[in-house]
CSV table of C-alpha atoms in Angstrom, one decimal:
chain,number,residue,atom,x,y,z
A,1,MET,CA,83.3,134.4,167.5
A,2,ILE,CA,87.2,134.3,167.7
A,3,PRO,CA,88.1,138.0,168.8
A,4,VAL,CA,90.7,139.4,166.7
A,5,THR,CA,93.8,140.5,168.9
A,6,GLY,CA,96.6,142.9,168.7
A,7,TYR,CA,94.5,146.4,167.5
A,8,ASP,CA,92.8,147.0,170.4
A,9,GLY,CA,92.4,150.9,170.5
A,10,GLN,CA,93.5,151.2,167.1
A,11,ARG,CA,91.6,152.1,164.0
A,12,VAL,CA,91.4,149.0,161.4
A,13,ALA,CA,89.8,149.9,157.8
A,14,VAL,CA,87.8,146.9,156.5
A,15,LEU,CA,87.3,146.6,152.7
A,16,GLY,CA,84.3,144.8,151.2
A,17,LEU,CA,81.5,144.6,153.3
A,18,GLY,CA,79.8,140.8,152.7
A,19,ARG,CA,80.5,137.8,154.7
A,20,SER,CA,83.7,137.9,155.6
A,21,GLY,CA,84.0,141.6,155.8
A,22,LEU,CA,81.2,142.2,158.0
A,23,SER,CA,82.4,138.7,160.0
A,24,ALA,CA,85.7,140.8,160.3
A,25,GLY,CA,84.7,143.8,161.3
A,26,ARG,CA,82.9,142.2,164.2
A,27,ALA,CA,85.7,140.2,165.1
A,28,LEU,CA,87.9,143.5,165.3
A,29,ARG,CA,85.6,145.3,167.0
A,30,ALA,CA,84.9,142.4,170.0
A,31,GLY,CA,89.2,142.5,170.5
A,32,GLY,CA,88.6,146.4,170.9
A,33,ALA,CA,89.3,147.7,167.8
A,34,HIS,CA,87.6,150.9,166.0
A,35,VAL,CA,86.6,149.8,162.6
A,36,LEU,CA,86.0,151.9,159.5
A,37,ALA,CA,84.1,150.3,156.4
A,38,TRP,CA,83.5,151.0,152.9
A,39,ASP,CA,82.1,148.8,150.2
A,40,ASP,CA,81.2,150.2,146.9
A,41,ASN,CA,77.7,149.3,147.2
A,42,PRO,CA,75.5,151.6,148.9
A,43,GLU,CA,73.2,148.7,150.5
A,44,ALA,CA,76.1,147.3,152.0
A,45,ARG,CA,77.5,150.4,153.4
A,46,ASP,CA,74.0,150.9,154.9
A,47,MET,CA,74.0,147.6,156.6
A,48,ALA,CA,77.3,148.4,158.1
A,49,ALA,CA,76.4,151.5,159.4
A,50,GLU,CA,73.0,149.9,161.0
A,51,GLU,CA,75.6,147.8,162.8
A,52,GLY,CA,77.6,150.4,164.1
A,53,PHE,CA,80.4,150.8,161.8
A,54,GLU,CA,82.1,153.9,160.8
A,55,ILE,CA,81.7,154.4,157.0
A,56,LYS,CA,84.7,156.4,155.5
A,57,ASP,CA,85.4,155.9,151.6
A,58,LEU,CA,88.8,154.6,151.5
A,59,SER,CA,89.5,155.2,148.0
A,60,ARG,CA,90.2,158.9,148.6
A,61,ASP,CA,93.4,160.4,149.2
A,62,GLY,CA,94.6,160.5,152.5
A,63,ALA,CA,92.0,157.8,153.7
A,64,PHE,CA,94.4,156.1,155.6
A,65,ASP,CA,96.0,158.5,158.0
A,66,ASP,CA,96.3,157.1,161.4
A,67,ILE,CA,94.9,153.4,160.2
A,68,ALA,CA,97.1,150.3,161.6
A,69,CYS,CA,95.8,147.9,159.1
A,70,LEU,CA,93.5,147.2,156.0
A,71,ILE,CA,91.3,144.1,155.8
A,72,VAL,CA,90.1,143.3,152.4
A,73,SER,CA,87.7,140.6,151.4
A,74,PRO,CA,88.6,137.9,149.0
A,75,GLY,CA,86.9,139.1,146.0
A,76,ILE,CA,88.9,142.3,145.6
A,77,PRO,CA,92.0,142.6,143.6
A,78,HIS,CA,94.8,143.5,145.5
A,79,LEU,CA,97.7,143.3,142.7
A,80,TYR,CA,96.3,141.7,139.5
A,81,PRO,CA,95.3,142.3,137.0
A,82,GLN,CA,95.4,145.8,139.0
A,83,PRO,CA,94.8,146.7,142.7
A,84,ASN,CA,91.9,148.0,144.0
A,85,LYS,CA,92.1,151.9,144.1
A,86,ALA,CA,91.6,151.9,148.1
A,87,VAL,CA,94.2,148.9,148.4
A,88,ALA,CA,96.6,150.7,146.5
A,89,ASN,CA,96.2,153.9,148.5
A,90,ALA,CA,97.0,151.7,151.9
A,91,LEU,CA,100.0,150.2,150.2
A,92,GLN,CA,101.1,154.1,149.3
A,93,ALA,CA,100.6,154.8,153.0
A,94,GLY,CA,102.5,151.9,154.0
A,95,VAL,CA,99.7,150.3,155.7
A,96,PRO,CA,99.9,146.3,156.1
A,97,VAL,CA,96.9,144.5,154.4
A,98,ASP,CA,95.8,141.6,155.6
A,99,ASN,CA,92.5,139.2,155.2
A,100,ASP,CA,90.3,137.5,157.6
A,101,ILE,CA,92.2,134.1,157.7
A,102,GLY,CA,95.4,136.4,158.6
A,103,LEU,CA,93.4,137.6,161.4
A,104,PHE,CA,92.0,134.2,162.2
A,105,PHE,CA,95.6,132.5,162.4
A,106,ALA,CA,97.0,135.3,164.3
A,107,SER,CA,94.3,135.5,167.0
A,108,LEU,CA,93.7,132.0,167.3
A,109,GLY,CA,94.5,130.4,170.7
A,110,GLY,CA,96.5,132.2,173.4
A,111,ALA,CA,96.8,132.1,177.4
A,112,ASP,CA,93.2,130.0,177.9
A,113,TRP,CA,94.8,127.3,175.9
A,114,ALA,CA,97.2,126.3,178.6
A,115,VAL,CA,93.5,124.5,180.5
A,116,HIS,CA,93.6,122.4,177.6
A,117,ASP,CA,95.0,118.7,177.6
A,118,VAL,CA,94.7,118.4,173.8
A,119,ALA,CA,95.5,121.5,172.3
A,120,PRO,CA,93.0,122.4,169.0
A,121,ARG,CA,94.0,121.7,165.6
A,122,VAL,CA,93.5,123.4,162.3
A,123,VAL,CA,93.0,121.0,159.0
A,124,ALA,CA,93.3,123.7,156.2
A,125,VAL,CA,92.2,122.6,152.4
A,126,THR,CA,93.3,124.1,149.4
A,127,GLY,CA,93.5,123.2,145.5
A,128,SER,CA,91.9,123.7,142.3
A,129,ASN,CA,88.8,121.1,142.6
A,130,GLY,CA,87.5,118.9,145.0
A,131,LYS,CA,88.6,121.3,148.0
A,132,SER,CA,84.9,122.1,149.1
A,133,THR,CA,84.0,117.9,148.9
A,134,THR,CA,87.3,117.3,150.6
A,135,SER,CA,86.6,119.7,153.6
A,136,ALA,CA,83.2,118.4,154.0
A,137,LEU,CA,84.6,114.9,154.3
A,138,ILE,CA,87.0,115.6,157.1
A,139,HIS,CA,84.5,117.4,159.0
A,140,HIS,CA,82.0,114.6,158.5
A,141,VAL,CA,84.6,111.9,159.4
A,142,LEU,CA,85.6,113.6,162.3
A,143,HIS,CA,82.3,114.5,163.7
A,144,GLU,CA,81.0,110.8,163.0
A,145,ALA,CA,84.2,109.6,165.3
A,146,GLY,CA,82.8,112.0,168.1
A,147,LYS,CA,85.3,114.9,167.8
A,148,ASP,CA,84.5,118.5,168.5
A,149,VAL,CA,84.9,119.9,164.9
A,150,GLN,CA,83.8,123.0,163.2
A,151,LEU,CA,83.7,123.7,159.4
A,152,ALA,CA,84.6,127.3,157.8
A,153,GLY,CA,86.0,129.6,155.3
A,154,ASN,CA,85.1,129.4,151.7
A,155,ILE,CA,82.6,126.8,152.8
A,156,GLY,CA,80.4,127.0,155.9
A,157,ARG,CA,80.5,129.9,158.3
A,158,GLY,CA,83.2,132.7,158.1
A,159,VAL,CA,86.4,132.1,160.1
A,160,LEU,CA,85.9,134.6,162.6
A,161,ASP,CA,82.5,133.6,163.3
A,162,ILE,CA,83.1,129.8,164.3
A,163,ASP,CA,83.1,129.3,168.3
A,164,PRO,CA,86.6,129.4,169.8
A,165,PRO,CA,87.5,125.5,169.7
A,166,GLY,CA,87.3,123.4,172.8
A,167,ASP,CA,89.7,120.8,174.1
A,168,GLY,CA,90.9,118.7,171.4
A,169,GLY,CA,88.8,120.6,169.0
A,170,VAL,CA,89.3,120.9,165.3
A,171,VAL,CA,88.6,123.5,162.6
A,172,VAL,CA,88.4,122.5,159.2
A,173,LEU,CA,89.1,125.3,156.8
A,174,GLU,CA,88.4,125.7,153.1
A,175,LEU,CA,90.6,128.0,151.7
A,176,SER,CA,90.5,129.8,148.2
A,177,SER,CA,94.1,131.0,146.4
A,178,TYR,CA,92.1,134.5,147.2
A,179,GLN,CA,92.8,133.8,150.7
A,180,THR,CA,95.7,132.2,150.9
A,181,GLU,CA,97.6,134.7,148.8
A,182,LEU,CA,97.0,137.6,151.3
A,183,ALA,CA,96.7,136.2,154.5
A,184,ARG,CA,99.7,137.6,156.9
A,185,ALA,CA,99.8,134.5,159.2
A,186,LEU,CA,99.3,130.7,157.9
A,187,THR,CA,99.8,128.3,160.5
A,188,PRO,CA,97.6,125.4,159.9
A,189,ASP,CA,98.6,121.9,161.4
A,190,VAL,CA,97.5,119.9,159.1
A,191,ALA,CA,97.4,121.2,155.3
A,192,VAL,CA,96.0,119.4,152.2
A,193,PHE,CA,96.6,120.2,148.8
A,194,THR,CA,94.2,118.4,146.1
A,195,ASN,CA,95.3,119.1,142.9
A,196,LEU,CA,95.9,122.0,140.5
A,197,SER,CA,94.4,123.2,137.3
A,198,PRO,CA,94.3,126.8,135.4
A,199,ASP,CA,91.9,129.1,137.0
A,200,HIS,CA,91.5,132.7,138.0
A,201,LEU,CA,94.6,133.2,135.8
A,202,ASP,CA,93.6,136.8,135.2
A,203,ARG,CA,93.7,137.5,139.1
A,204,HIS,CA,97.3,135.7,139.7
A,205,ALA,CA,98.8,136.7,136.5
A,206,GLY,CA,98.9,133.2,135.3
A,207,LEU,CA,99.3,129.7,136.1
A,208,GLY,CA,102.8,130.5,138.1
A,209,GLY,CA,101.0,133.1,140.2
A,210,TYR,CA,98.3,131.1,141.1
A,211,PHE,CA,100.2,128.2,142.0
A,212,ALA,CA,102.2,130.3,144.4
A,213,ALA,CA,99.3,131.7,146.1
A,214,LYS,CA,98.3,127.8,146.9
A,215,ARG,CA,102.1,127.0,147.9
A,216,ARG,CA,101.7,129.7,150.7
A,217,LEU,CA,99.7,127.8,153.0
A,218,PHE,CA,102.6,124.9,152.8
A,219,ALA,CA,105.9,127.2,152.5
A,220,GLU,CA,105.0,130.3,154.8
A,221,GLY,CA,102.5,128.0,156.7
A,222,GLY,CA,105.0,125.2,158.2
A,223,PRO,CA,102.0,122.5,158.7
A,224,ASP,CA,103.1,119.6,160.8
A,225,ARG,CA,101.6,117.6,158.2
A,226,ALA,CA,101.0,118.0,154.7
A,227,VAL,CA,98.9,115.9,152.5
A,228,ILE,CA,99.9,116.8,148.5
A,229,GLY,CA,98.2,115.6,145.4
A,230,ILE,CA,100.9,114.5,143.2
A,231,ASP,CA,99.1,113.7,139.9
A,232,GLU,CA,100.0,117.5,138.4
A,233,PRO,CA,103.6,118.5,138.4
A,234,GLU,CA,103.3,121.4,140.8
A,235,GLY,CA,102.3,119.1,143.6
A,236,LEU,CA,105.0,116.6,142.9
A,237,PHE,CA,107.3,119.6,143.0
A,238,MET,CA,106.2,120.7,146.2
A,239,ALA,CA,106.0,117.4,147.7
A,240,GLY,CA,109.6,117.4,147.1
A,241,GLN,CA,110.4,120.7,148.4
A,242,LEU,CA,108.9,120.1,151.9
A,243,ALA,CA,110.3,116.5,152.3
A,244,THR,CA,113.6,116.1,153.7
A,245,ALA,CA,114.4,112.8,153.1
A,246,PRO,CA,112.7,110.2,151.2
A,247,GLY,CA,110.8,108.5,154.1
A,248,ASP,CA,109.8,111.8,155.7
A,249,ASP,CA,106.1,111.3,156.8
A,250,ARG,CA,105.6,114.7,157.2
A,251,VAL,CA,104.6,114.6,154.0
A,252,ILE,CA,102.0,112.4,152.8
A,253,ARG,CA,101.6,111.8,149.0
A,254,ILE,CA,98.0,111.1,147.3
A,255,SER,CA,97.6,110.0,143.8
A,256,VAL,CA,94.5,108.5,141.9
A,257,GLU,CA,96.7,107.9,138.6
A,258,ARG,CA,99.6,105.3,140.0
A,259,LYS,CA,100.5,103.1,143.0
A,260,LEU,CA,102.6,105.0,145.3
A,261,ALA,CA,106.1,102.7,146.8
A,262,GLY,CA,109.0,103.9,148.5
A,263,PRO,CA,109.4,104.5,152.5
A,264,GLY,CA,107.3,107.4,152.9
A,265,TRP,CA,103.8,108.0,153.9
A,266,SER,CA,101.1,107.6,150.7
A,267,VAL,CA,97.4,106.9,149.7
A,268,PHE,CA,96.7,106.5,146.4
A,269,ALA,CA,93.2,104.8,144.6
A,270,ARG,CA,93.3,102.6,141.8
A,271,LYS,CA,90.2,101.0,140.1
A,272,GLY,CA,88.1,102.2,142.9
A,273,PHE,CA,90.1,100.7,145.7
A,274,LEU,CA,91.9,103.2,148.2
A,275,SER,CA,95.3,102.3,149.9
A,276,GLU,CA,97.4,103.6,152.5
A,277,TYR,CA,101.4,102.8,152.8
A,278,ARG,CA,103.8,103.8,155.5
A,279,LYS,CA,107.6,102.8,155.5
A,280,GLY,CA,106.9,100.2,152.8
A,281,LYS,CA,103.7,98.3,154.4
A,282,GLN,CA,100.0,98.5,153.8
A,283,GLN,CA,98.1,100.0,156.7
A,284,GLY,CA,94.7,100.4,155.3
A,285,ALA,CA,92.2,99.9,152.4
A,286,ILE,CA,88.9,101.2,151.5
A,287,ASP,CA,86.6,100.0,148.8
A,288,LEU,CA,85.0,102.7,147.3
A,289,ARG,CA,83.3,101.8,144.7
A,290,ASP,CA,79.9,101.3,146.4
A,291,ILE,CA,80.3,104.8,148.3
A,292,LYS,CA,77.4,106.5,147.0
A,293,GLY,CA,78.6,110.1,148.1
A,294,LEU,CA,81.5,109.7,146.3
A,295,PRO,CA,81.2,108.9,142.8
A,296,GLY,CA,84.0,108.9,140.1
A,297,GLN,CA,88.0,109.2,140.1
A,298,HIS,CA,87.8,112.8,141.4
A,299,ASN,CA,85.7,111.9,144.3
A,300,HIS,CA,88.4,109.2,144.8
A,301,GLN,CA,90.9,111.5,145.0
A,302,ASN,CA,88.8,113.9,147.4
A,303,ALA,CA,88.8,110.3,149.4
A,304,CYS,CA,92.5,110.0,149.2
A,305,ALA,CA,92.9,113.5,150.8
A,306,ALA,CA,90.5,113.2,153.4
A,307,TYR,CA,91.7,110.1,154.7
A,308,ALA,CA,95.0,110.9,155.0
A,309,ALA,CA,93.9,114.2,157.0
A,310,CYS,CA,92.1,112.3,159.1
A,311,ARG,CA,95.1,109.3,159.8
A,312,SER,CA,97.3,112.1,160.7
A,313,LEU,CA,95.0,113.1,163.3
A,314,GLY,CA,95.1,109.8,164.8
A,315,LEU,CA,91.8,107.9,163.5
A,316,SER,CA,91.6,104.5,162.4
A,317,PRO,CA,90.8,103.2,159.0
A,318,LYS,CA,87.9,101.5,160.2
A,319,VAL,CA,86.7,104.5,161.6
A,320,ILE,CA,87.2,106.5,158.3
A,321,GLU,CA,85.8,103.8,156.3
A,322,ARG,CA,82.4,103.8,158.5
A,323,ALA,CA,81.8,107.6,158.2
A,324,PHE,CA,82.8,107.8,154.3
A,325,HIS,CA,79.5,105.3,153.8
A,326,SER,CA,77.0,107.9,155.7
A,327,PHE,CA,78.7,110.7,153.6
A,328,ALA,CA,76.0,112.1,151.4
A,329,GLY,CA,77.8,114.6,149.5
A,330,LEU,CA,77.4,118.1,148.7
A,331,PRO,CA,75.2,119.9,147.0
A,332,HIS,CA,75.9,121.0,143.4
A,333,ARG,CA,78.9,118.5,143.3
A,334,SER,CA,78.0,115.3,141.5
A,335,GLN,CA,74.9,115.0,143.1
A,336,VAL,CA,72.2,112.5,142.3
A,337,ILE,CA,68.9,114.5,142.8
A,338,ALA,CA,66.6,111.7,141.0
A,339,GLU,CA,66.0,108.6,139.1
A,340,LYS,CA,63.4,107.5,137.2
A,341,ASP,CA,62.5,104.8,134.7
A,342,GLY,CA,66.6,103.7,134.8
A,343,VAL,CA,67.6,107.3,134.0
A,344,THR,CA,69.8,109.1,136.6
A,345,PHE,CA,69.7,112.8,137.2
A,346,VAL,CA,73.3,114.4,138.3
A,347,ASN,CA,73.7,118.1,139.5
A,348,ASP,CA,77.6,119.2,139.3
A,349,SER,CA,76.8,123.2,138.7
A,350,LYS,CA,80.0,123.3,140.5
A,351,ALA,CA,82.0,122.2,137.7
A,352,THR,CA,82.9,125.3,136.3
A,353,ASN,CA,85.9,124.8,134.4
A,354,VAL,CA,87.2,122.4,132.1
A,355,ASP,CA,89.2,120.1,134.4
A,356,SER,CA,86.2,119.9,137.0
A,357,ALA,CA,83.6,119.1,134.1
A,358,LEU,CA,86.2,116.7,132.7
A,359,LYS,CA,86.1,114.5,136.2
A,360,ALA,CA,82.5,114.5,135.9
A,361,LEU,CA,82.4,113.3,132.5
A,362,ASN,CA,84.6,110.4,133.5
A,363,ALA,CA,82.5,109.5,136.5
A,364,PHE,CA,79.5,108.5,134.4
A,365,ALA,CA,78.4,106.4,130.9
A,366,ASN,CA,76.1,107.5,128.2
A,367,ILE,CA,75.7,110.9,129.5
A,368,ARG,CA,73.2,113.5,128.2
A,369,TRP,CA,75.1,116.2,129.0
A,370,ILE,CA,74.0,119.8,129.6
A,371,CYS,CA,77.0,122.3,129.3
A,372,GLY,CA,77.6,125.8,128.7
A,373,GLY,CA,77.8,129.5,130.4
A,374,LEU,CA,80.6,132.1,130.7
A,375,GLN,CA,83.5,130.6,129.2
A,376,LYS,CA,86.7,130.6,130.9
A,377,GLU,CA,90.3,131.2,129.2
A,378,GLY,CA,91.8,128.0,127.7
A,379,GLY,CA,89.2,126.7,125.1
A,380,LEU,CA,87.1,123.3,125.7
A,381,ALA,CA,90.2,121.1,124.0
A,382,GLY,CA,90.6,119.4,127.2
A,383,LEU,CA,87.3,117.8,127.7
A,384,GLU,CA,88.3,115.5,124.8
A,385,PRO,CA,89.0,112.5,126.6
A,386,GLY,CA,85.7,112.8,128.4
A,387,LEU,CA,83.5,113.1,125.3
A,388,ARG,CA,83.5,109.3,124.6
A,389,ASN,CA,81.2,109.1,127.4
A,390,VAL,CA,78.7,111.9,125.9
A,391,LEU,CA,75.6,110.7,123.9
A,392,LYS,CA,75.0,114.3,123.0
A,393,ALA,CA,75.3,117.8,124.5
A,394,TYR,CA,72.8,120.3,125.3
A,395,VAL,CA,74.2,123.9,125.4
A,396,ILE,CA,72.6,126.6,127.7
A,397,GLY,CA,74.2,130.2,128.1
A,398,ARG,CA,74.3,133.4,126.1
A,399,ASP,CA,76.9,132.1,123.9
A,400,ALA,CA,75.7,128.6,123.4
A,401,ALA,CA,76.0,128.4,119.7
A,402,GLN,CA,79.5,129.1,119.8
A,403,PHE,CA,80.1,126.7,122.7
A,404,ALA,CA,78.5,123.9,120.7
A,405,LEU,CA,80.9,124.6,118.1
A,406,GLN,CA,83.8,123.8,119.9
A,407,LEU,CA,82.3,120.2,120.9
A,408,THR,CA,84.0,119.0,117.8
A,409,GLY,CA,83.0,115.3,116.9
A,410,THR,CA,80.0,115.3,119.7
A,411,GLU,CA,76.6,116.0,118.7
A,412,ALA,CA,75.2,119.2,120.2
A,413,GLU,CA,72.0,121.1,120.5
A,414,THR,CA,71.7,125.0,121.0
A,415,CYS,CA,69.3,125.1,123.8
A,416,THR,CA,70.1,128.3,125.5
A,417,THR,CA,67.8,127.8,128.6
A,418,MET,CA,67.7,125.3,131.4
A,419,GLN,CA,64.6,124.9,131.0
A,420,THR,CA,64.7,123.9,127.1
A,421,ALA,CA,68.0,121.6,127.4
A,422,VAL,CA,66.3,120.0,130.5
A,423,ALA,CA,63.2,119.4,128.4
A,424,ARG,CA,65.4,118.0,125.6
A,425,ALA,CA,67.9,115.9,127.2
A,426,MET,CA,64.7,114.3,129.4
A,427,ALA,CA,62.8,113.5,126.2
A,428,ASP,CA,65.7,111.9,124.7
A,429,ALA,CA,67.1,109.7,127.6
A,430,GLN,CA,66.8,106.3,127.7
A,431,PRO,CA,67.2,103.9,130.6
A,432,GLY,CA,70.5,103.3,131.8
A,433,GLU,CA,71.5,106.9,130.8
A,434,THR,CA,72.8,109.9,132.9
A,435,VAL,CA,71.4,113.4,132.4
A,436,LEU,CA,74.6,115.3,134.0
A,437,LEU,CA,74.6,119.3,134.3
A,438,ALA,CA,78.6,119.6,134.3
A,439,PRO,CA,78.7,123.0,132.8
A,440,ALA,CA,82.4,123.7,132.3
A,441,ALA,CA,81.7,127.2,132.6
A,442,ALA,CA,80.9,129.9,135.0
A,443,SER,CA,77.4,130.8,135.7
A,444,PHE,CA,77.5,134.3,135.7
A,445,ASP,CA,75.9,135.1,132.4
A,446,GLN,CA,72.3,133.9,133.2
A,447,TYR,CA,72.6,133.3,136.9
A,448,ASP,CA,74.2,134.8,140.3
A,449,ASN,CA,76.3,131.6,140.9
A,450,PHE,CA,76.8,128.4,140.4
A,451,GLU,CA,74.3,127.5,143.3
A,452,LYS,CA,71.4,128.8,141.4
A,453,ARG,CA,72.2,127.3,138.4
A,454,GLY,CA,72.0,124.0,140.0
A,455,GLU,CA,68.9,125.1,142.1
A,456,ASP,CA,67.4,125.7,138.4
A,457,PHE,CA,68.1,122.2,136.9
A,458,ILE,CA,66.8,120.6,139.8
A,459,ALA,CA,63.5,122.4,139.9
A,460,GLN,CA,63.3,121.8,136.0
A,461,VAL,CA,63.9,118.1,136.3
A,462,ARG,CA,61.5,117.5,139.1
A,463,ALA,CA,58.8,120.1,137.6
A,464,ARG,CA,58.9,117.0,135.0
A,465,LEU,CA,59.0,113.9,136.9
C-alpha cells in the first residue's frame, strides 16, 4: 500500500466505493486521515462500514462542512454531462476534488527514497485504444529483463494498493481519460500517448474535451520523456507542443502509417518491421510478423509505444525483442482462443468502439465477424475500410437488426444472442478463415462488461469444438 500523505488528522470524503474508492479510503486511513464514505449502492456502503469507514450521505446540504478534500471514483461525472450532486456540493463549498491517481502521485516517494541508489520511476500510458496492451507489454518486457516492476491503474491493481517501489523499481500505470482529467497531481517520468479516436464524448463534452483530458498527462505532468503516437492530428500537434526543437529527444514520436525521419528520436513500424531512429541513424529493428502475441497493425503500434518506453528506461533492443516473443497478449484483445480444422477463433471483445473494431478487422483475412451490442455515437461508417476482409457478419445485441442494416454491402445475419452467432459462424466457417468477435459496440445491453461478453464467446466456441 502507498499511504496517502498530507491529510493526517483531517476529514476526507470518498465518493464511490468500488475498487479504486475503497483502495483510496484505506490508503488515506493509513496516512492518518479520517475517512467519510458514500456510494449510492447500499451494498457498497455496507461493505465500507464493515471496514470501519464512517458512512455519510455526501449529496445532502452541508455535507462538506469541515471536510478537507473529496476523492471521486472514475465512473462518477464531475463536470459533463452534469456533475454528480455530491461533487457539486463539494465545489460549492470550495472543497478540492481529486482522485486516487492524484493521491498516488502526491504521496509517492519521500524521505525514504534518499536511500535508493536508483530512484524508482513511473511510466504512465494513456490513449483511446491499445493502452492496456501497451501497459502490459511494457510490464512484461521489464519483468523479463529482471527489473522490479508493478502494473496498476486501469489494469491490474489499484494504484494505491501496490507496494512502495524499491531501488530502481518501475511502476507502469494504465490511465483512462476519466483518471487523467481529474487528478490534481500528475508527475510520471515517462508518459505514453498511443492514439486518439472518438470515445466517452458525453463525459468530456466532445472530442476536444476528451483530448484535453488525455493531454493533461503531458502538459501538466511534465514527463522526462514523452512517447507520442502521431498518426492522428492531435498526437502530431501535442508532439510539436512538447518538443523545443526538431532534435529534442525528450519526445519520441511513433507511427504505423509512415517512416519517420529527421534529427529527433522516432520508432515506427512498416509492413511488420519495427525501426528505431535517433539523430538520423538507425538504432534498432525488430521483425514483428512472427510474434503471435502482437498480431496486426494496431498491435504493432502498441509494440512501437512499448519499445520506445523501454528504450527510454535504458533497455537494449535485443532485450526488448526477446521479451516481445514471450508476450502472450491480453484476454479479450486479439486473443487467439482456439484453432481447429484450419479455422482460427479470436476473441477481441475489448473492441468496444468503431476504431478498435476496424483495427481488428484489418488484422485478419477471411473473417466470420461476430459484432453488435450497445452502439456508441457516430455510427458504423468508419468500419468500411475493414469490411473487405469480412465474409459475413453475425450480429448480436438487443438492436441487432438495426445494427445489421448499417453494414451496407456486407452479408449480415441477425443472430441476437452469442450462442446463435457462434453456432452459425462455426457452421459456415471453412479452412483458412477466422471467426472473430470484435463487437464495435459496448456490452451493457446484454452483459455486465466486455470481459463477460468475451468469456461467453470463449465458452460457446469451446462447447462446440
